[in-house]
PDB file of C-alpha atoms and ligand atoms in Angstrom:
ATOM      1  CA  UNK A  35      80.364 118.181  97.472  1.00 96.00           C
ATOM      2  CA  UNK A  36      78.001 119.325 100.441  1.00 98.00           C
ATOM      3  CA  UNK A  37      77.131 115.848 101.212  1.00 98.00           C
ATOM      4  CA  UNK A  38      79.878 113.657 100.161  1.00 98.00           C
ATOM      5  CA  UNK A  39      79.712 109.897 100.950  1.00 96.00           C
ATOM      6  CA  UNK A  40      76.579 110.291 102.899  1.00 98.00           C
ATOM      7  CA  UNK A  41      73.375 108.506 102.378  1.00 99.00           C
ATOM      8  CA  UNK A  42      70.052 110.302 101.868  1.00 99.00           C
ATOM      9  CA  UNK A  43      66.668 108.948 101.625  1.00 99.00           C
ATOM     10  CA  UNK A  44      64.103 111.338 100.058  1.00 99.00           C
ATOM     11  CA  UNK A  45      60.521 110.271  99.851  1.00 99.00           C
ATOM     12  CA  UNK A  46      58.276 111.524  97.180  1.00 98.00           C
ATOM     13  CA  UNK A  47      61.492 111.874  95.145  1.00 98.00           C
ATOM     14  CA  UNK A  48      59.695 111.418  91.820  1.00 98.00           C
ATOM     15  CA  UNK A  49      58.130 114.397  91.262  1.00 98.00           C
ATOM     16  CA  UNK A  50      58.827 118.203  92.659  1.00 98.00           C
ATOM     17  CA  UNK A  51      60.646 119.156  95.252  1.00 98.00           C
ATOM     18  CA  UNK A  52      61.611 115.909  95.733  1.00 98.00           C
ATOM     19  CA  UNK A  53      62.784 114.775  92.280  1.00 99.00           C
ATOM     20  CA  UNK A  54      64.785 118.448  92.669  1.00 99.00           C
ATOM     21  CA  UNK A  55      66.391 117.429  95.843  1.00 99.00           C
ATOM     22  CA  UNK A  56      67.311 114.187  94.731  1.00 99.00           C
ATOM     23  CA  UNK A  57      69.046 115.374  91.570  1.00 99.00           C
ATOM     24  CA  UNK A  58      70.929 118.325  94.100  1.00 99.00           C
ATOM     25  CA  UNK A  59      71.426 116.005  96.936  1.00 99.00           C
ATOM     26  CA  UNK A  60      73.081 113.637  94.249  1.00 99.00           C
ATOM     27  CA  UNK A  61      75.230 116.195  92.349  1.00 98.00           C
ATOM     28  CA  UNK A  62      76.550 116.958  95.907  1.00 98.00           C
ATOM     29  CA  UNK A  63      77.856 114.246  96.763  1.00 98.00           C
ATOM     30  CA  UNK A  64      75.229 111.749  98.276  1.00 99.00           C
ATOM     31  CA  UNK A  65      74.150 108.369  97.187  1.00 99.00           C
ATOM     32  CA  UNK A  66      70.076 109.285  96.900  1.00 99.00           C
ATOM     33  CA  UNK A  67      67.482 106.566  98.038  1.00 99.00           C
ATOM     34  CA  UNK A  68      64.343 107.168  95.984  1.00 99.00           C
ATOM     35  CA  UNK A  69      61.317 106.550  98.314  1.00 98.00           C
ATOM     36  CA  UNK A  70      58.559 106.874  95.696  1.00 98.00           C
ATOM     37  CA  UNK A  71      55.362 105.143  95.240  1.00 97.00           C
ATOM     38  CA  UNK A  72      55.145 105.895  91.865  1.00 98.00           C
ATOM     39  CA  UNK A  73      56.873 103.512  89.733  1.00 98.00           C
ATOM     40  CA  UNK A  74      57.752 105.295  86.417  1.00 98.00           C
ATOM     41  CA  UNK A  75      58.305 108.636  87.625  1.00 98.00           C
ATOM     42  CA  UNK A  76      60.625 106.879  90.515  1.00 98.00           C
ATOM     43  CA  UNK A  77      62.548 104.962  88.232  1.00 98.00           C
ATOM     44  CA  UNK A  78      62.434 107.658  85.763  1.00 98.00           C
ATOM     45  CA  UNK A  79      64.465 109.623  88.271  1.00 99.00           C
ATOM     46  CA  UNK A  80      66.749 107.126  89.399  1.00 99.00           C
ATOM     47  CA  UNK A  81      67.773 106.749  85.409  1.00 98.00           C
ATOM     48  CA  UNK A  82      69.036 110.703  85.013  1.00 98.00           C
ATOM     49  CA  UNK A  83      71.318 110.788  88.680  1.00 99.00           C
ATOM     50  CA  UNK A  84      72.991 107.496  87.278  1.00 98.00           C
ATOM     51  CA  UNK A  85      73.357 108.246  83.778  1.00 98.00           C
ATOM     52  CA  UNK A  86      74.505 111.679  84.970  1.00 98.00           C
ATOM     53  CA  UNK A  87      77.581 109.537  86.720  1.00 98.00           C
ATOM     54  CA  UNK A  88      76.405 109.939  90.213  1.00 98.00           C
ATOM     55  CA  UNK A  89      74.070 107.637  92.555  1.00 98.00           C
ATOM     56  CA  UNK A  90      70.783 106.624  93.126  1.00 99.00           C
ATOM     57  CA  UNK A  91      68.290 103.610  93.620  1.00 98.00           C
ATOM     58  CA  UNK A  92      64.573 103.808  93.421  1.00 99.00           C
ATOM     59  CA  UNK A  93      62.538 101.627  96.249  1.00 98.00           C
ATOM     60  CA  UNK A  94      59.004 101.468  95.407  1.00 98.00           C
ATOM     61  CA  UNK A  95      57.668 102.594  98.548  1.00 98.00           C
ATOM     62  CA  UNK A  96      53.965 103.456  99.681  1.00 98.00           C
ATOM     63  CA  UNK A  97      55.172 105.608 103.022  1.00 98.00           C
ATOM     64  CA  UNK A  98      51.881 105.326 104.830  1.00 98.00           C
ATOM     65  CA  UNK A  99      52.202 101.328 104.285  1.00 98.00           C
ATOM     66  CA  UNK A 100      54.609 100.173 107.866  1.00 98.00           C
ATOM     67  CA  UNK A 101      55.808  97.047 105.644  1.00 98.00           C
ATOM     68  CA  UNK A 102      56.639  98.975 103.498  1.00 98.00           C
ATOM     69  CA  UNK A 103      58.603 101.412 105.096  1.00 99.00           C
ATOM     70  CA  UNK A 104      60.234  98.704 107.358  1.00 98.00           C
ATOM     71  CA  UNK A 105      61.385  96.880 103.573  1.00 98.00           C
ATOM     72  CA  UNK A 106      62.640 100.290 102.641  1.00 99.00           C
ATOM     73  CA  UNK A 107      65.175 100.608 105.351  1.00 99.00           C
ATOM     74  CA  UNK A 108      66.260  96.924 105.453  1.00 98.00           C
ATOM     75  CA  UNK A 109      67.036  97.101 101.897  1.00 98.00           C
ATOM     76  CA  UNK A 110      68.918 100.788 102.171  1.00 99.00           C
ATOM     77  CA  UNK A 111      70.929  99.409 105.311  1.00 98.00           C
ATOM     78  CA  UNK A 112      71.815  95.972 103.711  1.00 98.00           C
ATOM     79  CA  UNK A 113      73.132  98.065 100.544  1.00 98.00           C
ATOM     80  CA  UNK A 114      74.856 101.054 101.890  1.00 98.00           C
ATOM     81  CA  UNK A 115      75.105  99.908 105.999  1.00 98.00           C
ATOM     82  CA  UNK A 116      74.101 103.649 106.756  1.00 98.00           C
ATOM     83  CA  UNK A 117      71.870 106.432 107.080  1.00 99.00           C
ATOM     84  CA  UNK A 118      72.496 109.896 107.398  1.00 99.00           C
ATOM     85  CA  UNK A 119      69.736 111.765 105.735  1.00 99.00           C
ATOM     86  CA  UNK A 120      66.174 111.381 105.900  1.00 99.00           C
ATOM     87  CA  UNK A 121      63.967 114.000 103.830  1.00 99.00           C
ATOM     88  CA  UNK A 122      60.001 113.329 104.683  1.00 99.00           C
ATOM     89  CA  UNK A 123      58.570 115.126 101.859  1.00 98.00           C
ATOM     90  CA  UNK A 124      56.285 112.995 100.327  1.00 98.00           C
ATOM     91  CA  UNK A 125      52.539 114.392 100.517  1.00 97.00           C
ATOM     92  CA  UNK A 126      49.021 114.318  98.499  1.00 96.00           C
ATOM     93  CA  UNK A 127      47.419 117.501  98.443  1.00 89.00           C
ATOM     94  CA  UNK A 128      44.967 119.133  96.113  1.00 75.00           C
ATOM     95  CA  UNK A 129      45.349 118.807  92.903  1.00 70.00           C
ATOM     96  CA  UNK A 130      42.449 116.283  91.659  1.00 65.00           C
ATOM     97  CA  UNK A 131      45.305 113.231  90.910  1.00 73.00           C
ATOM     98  CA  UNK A 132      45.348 112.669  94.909  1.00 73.00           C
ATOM     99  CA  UNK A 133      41.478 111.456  94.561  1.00 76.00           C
ATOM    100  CA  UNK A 134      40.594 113.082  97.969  1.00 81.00           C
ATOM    101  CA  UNK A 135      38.680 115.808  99.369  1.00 78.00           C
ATOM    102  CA  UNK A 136      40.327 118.582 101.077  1.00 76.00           C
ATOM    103  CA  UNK A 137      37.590 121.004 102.143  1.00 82.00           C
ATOM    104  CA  UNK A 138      36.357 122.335 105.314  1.00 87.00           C
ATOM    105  CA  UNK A 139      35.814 119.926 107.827  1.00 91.00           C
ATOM    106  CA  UNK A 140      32.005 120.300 106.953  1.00 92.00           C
ATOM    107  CA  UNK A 141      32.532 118.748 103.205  1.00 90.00           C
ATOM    108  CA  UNK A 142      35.343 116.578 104.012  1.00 90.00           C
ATOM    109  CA  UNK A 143      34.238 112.441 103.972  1.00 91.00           C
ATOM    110  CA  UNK A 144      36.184 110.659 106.967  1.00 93.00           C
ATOM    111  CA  UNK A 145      37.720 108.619 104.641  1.00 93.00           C
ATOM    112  CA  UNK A 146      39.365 111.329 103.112  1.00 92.00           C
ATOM    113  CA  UNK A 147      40.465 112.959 105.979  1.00 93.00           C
ATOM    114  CA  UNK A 148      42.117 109.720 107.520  1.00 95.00           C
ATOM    115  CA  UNK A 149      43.921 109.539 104.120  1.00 94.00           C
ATOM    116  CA  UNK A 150      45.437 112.764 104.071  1.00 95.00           C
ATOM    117  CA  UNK A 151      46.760 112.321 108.053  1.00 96.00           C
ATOM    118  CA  UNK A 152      48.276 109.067 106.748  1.00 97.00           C
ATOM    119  CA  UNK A 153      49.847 110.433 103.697  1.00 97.00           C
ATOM    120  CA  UNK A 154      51.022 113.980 105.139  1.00 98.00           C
ATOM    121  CA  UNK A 155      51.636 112.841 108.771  1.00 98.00           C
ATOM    122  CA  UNK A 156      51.642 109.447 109.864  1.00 98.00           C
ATOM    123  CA  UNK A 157      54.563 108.542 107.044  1.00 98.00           C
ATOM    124  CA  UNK A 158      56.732 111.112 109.200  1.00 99.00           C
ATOM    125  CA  UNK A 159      56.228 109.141 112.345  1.00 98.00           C
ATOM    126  CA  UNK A 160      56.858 105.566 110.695  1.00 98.00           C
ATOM    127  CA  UNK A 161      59.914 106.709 108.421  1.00 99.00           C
ATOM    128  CA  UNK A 162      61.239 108.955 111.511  1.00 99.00           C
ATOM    129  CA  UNK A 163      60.527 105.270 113.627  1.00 98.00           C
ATOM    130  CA  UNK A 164      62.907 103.358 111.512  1.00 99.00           C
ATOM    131  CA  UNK A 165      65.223 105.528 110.430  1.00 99.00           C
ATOM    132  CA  UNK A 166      66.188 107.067 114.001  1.00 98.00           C
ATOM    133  CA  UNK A 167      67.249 104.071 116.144  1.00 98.00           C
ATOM    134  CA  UNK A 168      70.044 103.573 113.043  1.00 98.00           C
ATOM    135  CA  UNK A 169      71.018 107.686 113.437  1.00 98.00           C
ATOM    136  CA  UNK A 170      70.974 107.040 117.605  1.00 98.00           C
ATOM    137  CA  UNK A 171      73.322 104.003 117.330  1.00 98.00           C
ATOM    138  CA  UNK A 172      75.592 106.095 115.127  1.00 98.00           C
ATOM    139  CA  UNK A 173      75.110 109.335 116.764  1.00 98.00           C
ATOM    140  CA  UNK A 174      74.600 111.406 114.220  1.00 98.00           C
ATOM    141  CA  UNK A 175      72.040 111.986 111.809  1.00 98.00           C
ATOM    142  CA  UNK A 176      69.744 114.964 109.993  1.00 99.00           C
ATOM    143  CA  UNK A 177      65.869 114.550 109.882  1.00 99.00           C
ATOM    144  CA  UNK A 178      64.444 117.090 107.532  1.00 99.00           C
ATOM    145  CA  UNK A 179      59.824 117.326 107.062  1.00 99.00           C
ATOM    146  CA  UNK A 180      58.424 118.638 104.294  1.00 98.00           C
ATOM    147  CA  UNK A 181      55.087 121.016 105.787  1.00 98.00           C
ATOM    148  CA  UNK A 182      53.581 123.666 104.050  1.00 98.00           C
ATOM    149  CA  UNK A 183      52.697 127.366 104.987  1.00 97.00           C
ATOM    150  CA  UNK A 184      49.203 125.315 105.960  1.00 96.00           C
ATOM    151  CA  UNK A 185      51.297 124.021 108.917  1.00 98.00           C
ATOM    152  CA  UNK A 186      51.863 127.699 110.348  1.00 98.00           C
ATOM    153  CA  UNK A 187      48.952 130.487 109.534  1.00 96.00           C
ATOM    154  CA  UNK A 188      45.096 129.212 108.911  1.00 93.00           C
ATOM    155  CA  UNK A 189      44.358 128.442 105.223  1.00 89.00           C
ATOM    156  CA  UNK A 190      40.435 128.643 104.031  1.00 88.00           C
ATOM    157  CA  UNK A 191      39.298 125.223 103.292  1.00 85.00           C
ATOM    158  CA  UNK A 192      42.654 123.028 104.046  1.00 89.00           C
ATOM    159  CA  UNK A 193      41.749 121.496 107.270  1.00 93.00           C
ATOM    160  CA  UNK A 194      43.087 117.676 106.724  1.00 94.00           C
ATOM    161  CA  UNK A 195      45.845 118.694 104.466  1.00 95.00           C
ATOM    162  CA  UNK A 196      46.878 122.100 107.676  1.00 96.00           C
ATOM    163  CA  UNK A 197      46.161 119.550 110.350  1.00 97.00           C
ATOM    164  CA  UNK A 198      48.304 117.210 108.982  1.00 97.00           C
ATOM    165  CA  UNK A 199      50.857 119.839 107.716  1.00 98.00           C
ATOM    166  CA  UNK A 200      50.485 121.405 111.652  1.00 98.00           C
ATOM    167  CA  UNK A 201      51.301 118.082 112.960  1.00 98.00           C
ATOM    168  CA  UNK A 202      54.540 117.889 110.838  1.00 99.00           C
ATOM    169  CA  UNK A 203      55.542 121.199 112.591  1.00 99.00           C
ATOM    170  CA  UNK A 204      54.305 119.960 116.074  1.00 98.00           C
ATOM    171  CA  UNK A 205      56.346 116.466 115.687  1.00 99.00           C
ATOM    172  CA  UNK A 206      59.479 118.142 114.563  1.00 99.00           C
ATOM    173  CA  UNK A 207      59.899 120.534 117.196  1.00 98.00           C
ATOM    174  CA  UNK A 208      59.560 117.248 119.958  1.00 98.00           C
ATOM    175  CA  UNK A 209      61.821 114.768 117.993  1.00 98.00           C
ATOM    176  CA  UNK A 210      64.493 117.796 117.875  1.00 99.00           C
ATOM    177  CA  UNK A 211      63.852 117.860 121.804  1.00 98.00           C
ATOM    178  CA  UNK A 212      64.237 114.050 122.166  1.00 98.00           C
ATOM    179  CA  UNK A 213      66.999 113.199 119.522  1.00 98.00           C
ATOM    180  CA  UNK A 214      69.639 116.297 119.728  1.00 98.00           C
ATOM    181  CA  UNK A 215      70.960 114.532 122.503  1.00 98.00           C
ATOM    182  CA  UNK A 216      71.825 111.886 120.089  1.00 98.00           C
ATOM    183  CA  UNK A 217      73.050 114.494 117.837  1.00 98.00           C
ATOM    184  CA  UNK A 218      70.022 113.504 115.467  1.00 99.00           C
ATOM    185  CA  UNK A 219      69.459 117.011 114.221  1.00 99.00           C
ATOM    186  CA  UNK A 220      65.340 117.390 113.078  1.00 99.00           C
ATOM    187  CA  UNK A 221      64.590 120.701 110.881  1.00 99.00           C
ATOM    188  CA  UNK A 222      61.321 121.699 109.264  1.00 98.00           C
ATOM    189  CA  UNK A 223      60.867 123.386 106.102  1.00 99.00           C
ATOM    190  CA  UNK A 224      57.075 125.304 105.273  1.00 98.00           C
ATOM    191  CA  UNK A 225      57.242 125.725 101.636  1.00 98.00           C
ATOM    192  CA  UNK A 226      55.131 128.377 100.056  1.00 97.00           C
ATOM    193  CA  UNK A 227      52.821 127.744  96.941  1.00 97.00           C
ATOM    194  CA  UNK A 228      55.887 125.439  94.751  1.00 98.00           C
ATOM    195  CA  UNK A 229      55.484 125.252  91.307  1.00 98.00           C
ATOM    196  CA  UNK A 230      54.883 121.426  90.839  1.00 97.00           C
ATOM    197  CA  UNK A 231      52.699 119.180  89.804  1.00 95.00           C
ATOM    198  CA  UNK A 232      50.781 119.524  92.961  1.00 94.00           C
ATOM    199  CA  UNK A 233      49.294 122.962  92.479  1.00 94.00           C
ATOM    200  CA  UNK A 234      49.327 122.899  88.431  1.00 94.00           C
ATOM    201  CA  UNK A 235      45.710 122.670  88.401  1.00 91.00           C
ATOM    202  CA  UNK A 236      45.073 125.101  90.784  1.00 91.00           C
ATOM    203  CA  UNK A 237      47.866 127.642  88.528  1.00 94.00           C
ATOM    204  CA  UNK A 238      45.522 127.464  85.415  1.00 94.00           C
ATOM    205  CA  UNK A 239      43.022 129.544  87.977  1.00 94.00           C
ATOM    206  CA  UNK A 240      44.500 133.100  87.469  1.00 96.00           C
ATOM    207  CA  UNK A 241      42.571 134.016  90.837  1.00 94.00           C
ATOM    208  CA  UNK A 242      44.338 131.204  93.053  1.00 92.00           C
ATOM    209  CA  UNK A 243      47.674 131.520  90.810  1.00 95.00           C
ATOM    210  CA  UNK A 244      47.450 135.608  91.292  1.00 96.00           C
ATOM    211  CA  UNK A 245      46.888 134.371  95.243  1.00 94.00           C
ATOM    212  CA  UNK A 246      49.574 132.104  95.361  1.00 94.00           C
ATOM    213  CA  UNK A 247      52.106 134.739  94.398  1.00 96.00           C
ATOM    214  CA  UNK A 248      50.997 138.054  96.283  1.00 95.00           C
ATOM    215  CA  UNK A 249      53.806 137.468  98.683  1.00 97.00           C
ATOM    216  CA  UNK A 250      56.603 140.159  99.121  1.00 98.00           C
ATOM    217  CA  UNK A 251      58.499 138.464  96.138  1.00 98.00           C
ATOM    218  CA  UNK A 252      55.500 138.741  94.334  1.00 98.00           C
ATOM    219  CA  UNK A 253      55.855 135.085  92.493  1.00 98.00           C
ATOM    220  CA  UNK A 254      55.448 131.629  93.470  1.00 98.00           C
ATOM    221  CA  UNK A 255      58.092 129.518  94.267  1.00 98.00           C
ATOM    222  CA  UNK A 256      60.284 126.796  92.293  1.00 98.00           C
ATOM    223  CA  UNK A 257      60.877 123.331  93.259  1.00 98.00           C
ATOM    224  CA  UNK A 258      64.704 124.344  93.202  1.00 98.00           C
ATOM    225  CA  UNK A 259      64.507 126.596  95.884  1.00 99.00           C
ATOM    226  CA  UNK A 260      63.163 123.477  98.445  1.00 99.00           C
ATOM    227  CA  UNK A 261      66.132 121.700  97.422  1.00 99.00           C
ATOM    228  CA  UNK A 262      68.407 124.184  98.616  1.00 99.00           C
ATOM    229  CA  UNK A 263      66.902 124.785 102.308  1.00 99.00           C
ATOM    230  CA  UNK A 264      66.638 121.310 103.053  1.00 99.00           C
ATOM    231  CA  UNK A 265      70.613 120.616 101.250  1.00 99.00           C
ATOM    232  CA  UNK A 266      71.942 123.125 103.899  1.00 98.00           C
ATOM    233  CA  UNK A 267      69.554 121.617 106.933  1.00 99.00           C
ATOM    234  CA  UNK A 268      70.840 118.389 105.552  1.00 98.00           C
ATOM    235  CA  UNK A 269      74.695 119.538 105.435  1.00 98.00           C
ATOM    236  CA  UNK A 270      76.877 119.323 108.193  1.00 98.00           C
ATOM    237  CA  UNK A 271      76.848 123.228 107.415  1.00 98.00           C
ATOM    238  CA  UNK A 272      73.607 123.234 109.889  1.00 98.00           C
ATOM    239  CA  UNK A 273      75.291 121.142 112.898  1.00 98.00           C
ATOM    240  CA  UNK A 274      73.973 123.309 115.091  1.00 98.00           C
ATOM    241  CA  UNK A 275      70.579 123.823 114.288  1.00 99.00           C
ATOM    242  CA  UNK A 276      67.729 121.415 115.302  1.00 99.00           C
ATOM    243  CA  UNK A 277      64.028 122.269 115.824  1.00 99.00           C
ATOM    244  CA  UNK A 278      63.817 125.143 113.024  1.00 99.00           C
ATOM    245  CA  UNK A 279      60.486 125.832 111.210  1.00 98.00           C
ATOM    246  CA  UNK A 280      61.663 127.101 108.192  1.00 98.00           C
ATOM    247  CA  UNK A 281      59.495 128.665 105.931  1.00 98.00           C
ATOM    248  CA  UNK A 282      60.773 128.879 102.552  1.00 98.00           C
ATOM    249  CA  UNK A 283      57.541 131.168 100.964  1.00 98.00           C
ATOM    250  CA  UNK A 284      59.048 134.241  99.474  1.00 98.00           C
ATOM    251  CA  UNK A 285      58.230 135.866 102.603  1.00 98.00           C
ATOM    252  CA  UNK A 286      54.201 134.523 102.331  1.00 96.00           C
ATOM    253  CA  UNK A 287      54.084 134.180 106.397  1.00 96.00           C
ATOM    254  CA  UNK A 288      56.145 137.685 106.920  1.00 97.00           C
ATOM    255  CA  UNK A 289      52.787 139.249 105.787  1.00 94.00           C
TER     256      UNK A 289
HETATM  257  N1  NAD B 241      53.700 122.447  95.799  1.00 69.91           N
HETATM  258  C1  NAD B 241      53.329 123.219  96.789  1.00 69.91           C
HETATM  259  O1  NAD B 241      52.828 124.336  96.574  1.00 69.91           O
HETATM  260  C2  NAD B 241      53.553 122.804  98.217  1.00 69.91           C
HETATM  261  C3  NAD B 241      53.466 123.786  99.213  1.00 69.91           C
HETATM  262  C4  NAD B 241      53.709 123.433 100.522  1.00 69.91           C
HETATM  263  C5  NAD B 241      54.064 122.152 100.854  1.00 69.91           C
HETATM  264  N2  NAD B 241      54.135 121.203  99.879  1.00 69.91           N
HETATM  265  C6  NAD B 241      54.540 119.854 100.296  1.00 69.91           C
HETATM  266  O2  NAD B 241      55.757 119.547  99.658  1.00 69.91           O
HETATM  267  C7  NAD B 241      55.886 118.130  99.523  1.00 69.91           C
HETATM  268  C8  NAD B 241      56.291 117.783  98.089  1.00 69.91           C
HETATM  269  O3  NAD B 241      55.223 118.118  97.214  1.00 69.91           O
HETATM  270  P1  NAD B 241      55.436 118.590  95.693  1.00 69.91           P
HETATM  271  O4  NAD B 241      54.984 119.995  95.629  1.00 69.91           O
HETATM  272  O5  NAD B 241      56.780 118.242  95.247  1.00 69.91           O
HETATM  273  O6  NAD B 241      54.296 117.717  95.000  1.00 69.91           O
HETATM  274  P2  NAD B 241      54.361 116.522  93.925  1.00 69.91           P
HETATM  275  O7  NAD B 241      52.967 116.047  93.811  1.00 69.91           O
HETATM  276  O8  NAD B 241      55.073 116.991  92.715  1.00 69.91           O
HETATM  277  O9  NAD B 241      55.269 115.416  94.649  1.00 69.91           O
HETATM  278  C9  NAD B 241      54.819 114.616  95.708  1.00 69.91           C
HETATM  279  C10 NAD B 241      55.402 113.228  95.532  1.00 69.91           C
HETATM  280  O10 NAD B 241      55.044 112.417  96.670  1.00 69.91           O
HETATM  281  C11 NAD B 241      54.687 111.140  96.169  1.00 69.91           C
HETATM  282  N3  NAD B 241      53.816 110.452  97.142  1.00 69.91           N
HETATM  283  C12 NAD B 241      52.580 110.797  97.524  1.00 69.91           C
HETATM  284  N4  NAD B 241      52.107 109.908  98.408  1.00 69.91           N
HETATM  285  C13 NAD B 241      53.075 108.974  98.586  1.00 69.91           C
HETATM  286  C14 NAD B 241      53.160 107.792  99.353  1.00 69.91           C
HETATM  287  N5  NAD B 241      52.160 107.387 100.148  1.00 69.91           N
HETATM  288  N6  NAD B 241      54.301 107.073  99.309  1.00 69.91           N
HETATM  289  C15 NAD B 241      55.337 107.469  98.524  1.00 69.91           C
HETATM  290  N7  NAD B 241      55.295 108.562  97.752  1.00 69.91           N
HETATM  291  C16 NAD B 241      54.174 109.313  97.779  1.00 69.91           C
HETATM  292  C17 NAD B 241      53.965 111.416  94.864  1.00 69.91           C
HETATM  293  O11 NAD B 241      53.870 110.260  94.042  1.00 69.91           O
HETATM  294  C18 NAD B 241      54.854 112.508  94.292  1.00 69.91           C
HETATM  295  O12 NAD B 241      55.923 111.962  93.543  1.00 69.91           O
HETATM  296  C19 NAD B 241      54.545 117.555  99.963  1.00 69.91           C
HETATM  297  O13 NAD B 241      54.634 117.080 101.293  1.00 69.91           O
HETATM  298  C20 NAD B 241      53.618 118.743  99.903  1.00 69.91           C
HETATM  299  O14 NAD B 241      52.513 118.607 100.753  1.00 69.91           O
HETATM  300  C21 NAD B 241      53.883 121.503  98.571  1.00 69.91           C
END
């Protein structure tokens, strides 16, 4: 019960890493807000933590959409009256279902770019912008991002989706700077290549999935293995850690 009686909103919680974290954060303790723009895999979610006898609501939630973010927390403070865990994971990146382009800059429409900075970036600032003056007033509070190993070495191709992911590290390490003194704690994890439905297209491509796993552990990672970093930056195990980039990559970035 690593999180017992606290409140955790996870966006993106109906699929991967964040559908994993939910179901962990839940099992330890927490009652899991579901911040998930897609309806049946949201609610899907929200159905096995509460017939598993623990807690959970799904908010249908577009996180690049300020209204709707600003619904979002109304509704989680006028249920619960608290909130002491924000995980910003939600993100589109390449398999085809995200409908975008993410080339180099040379092949990538504006359009496309603008979306991914909204999806991957922009939803940290607005969540982090409602979210924190409730953590200040309490004085206390853990902020966890979701970037990718795109946010810390150069990836062929990825510009949007590393510029975005780079911003997530960038905008970490100055609301750790600016919050701690609230005791609003802000951590960073930089997942390696996560088997989810994210990369699943790019898997069936033995030269990308061979790629994705020649780090020292030799294998790609599971969406299990998220859940666990960001449970302990979460925990009140972590109370004295703020401003970590955290890359969870079976030693990918080591290289
Ligand atoms: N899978 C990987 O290899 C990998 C590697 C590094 C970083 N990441 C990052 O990890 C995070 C989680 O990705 P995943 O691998 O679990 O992928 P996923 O596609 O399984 O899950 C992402 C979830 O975010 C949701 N989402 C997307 N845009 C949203 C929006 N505007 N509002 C609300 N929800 C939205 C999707 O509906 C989906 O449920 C993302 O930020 C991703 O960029 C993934």
């Amino acid at each position: 019960m690593r999180l017992k009686d606290k409140v955790a909103i996870i966006t993106g919680a109906g699929s991967g890493q964040g559908k994993a974290s939910a179901k962990l954060f839940a099992r330890e303790g927490a009652t899991v807000v579901i911040a998930e723009w897609n309806e049946e895999n949201g609610k899907q979610v929200e159905e096995e933590i509460n017939s598993a006898g623990y807690q959970a609501l799904f908010v249908q939630t577009d996180v690049s959409d300020e209204e709707n973010v600003k619904a979002l927390v109304d509704e989680v403070m006028s249920r619960y009256g608290t909130i002491d865990i924000l995980f910003n994971n939600a993100g589109i990146g390449f398999s085809s279902k995200s409908k975008v382009t993410m080339a180099s800059i040379l092949k990538t429409p504006f359009d496309d770019w603008n979306k991914v900075l909204n999806v991957n970036l922009s939803s940290v600032y607005l969540m982090s912008k409602y979210v924190l003056p409730i953590m200040i007033d309490q004085k206390k509070g853990s902020i966890i991002n979701n970037s990718s190993l795109n946010g810390i070495i150069g990836v062929k191709g990825a510009d949007a989706y590393s510029a975005a992911k780079g911003g997530v590290v960038a905008l970490t390490r100055v609301m750790a700077v600016d919050y701690g003194k609230y005791n609003v704690r802000v951590n960073c994890i930089c997942p390696g290549a996560i088997d989810t439905p994210m990369i699943a297209e790019a898997l069936q491509n033995k030269e990308i999935a061979n790629n994705y796993a020649a780090g020292p552990l030799r294998r790609v990672g599971q969406p299990e293995e998220i859940a666990y970093a960001a449970l302990f930056l979460s925990s009140d195990e972590a109370s004295y850690i703020t401003g970590l980039i955290m890359p969870v990559d079976g030693g990918w970035s080591a290289q």
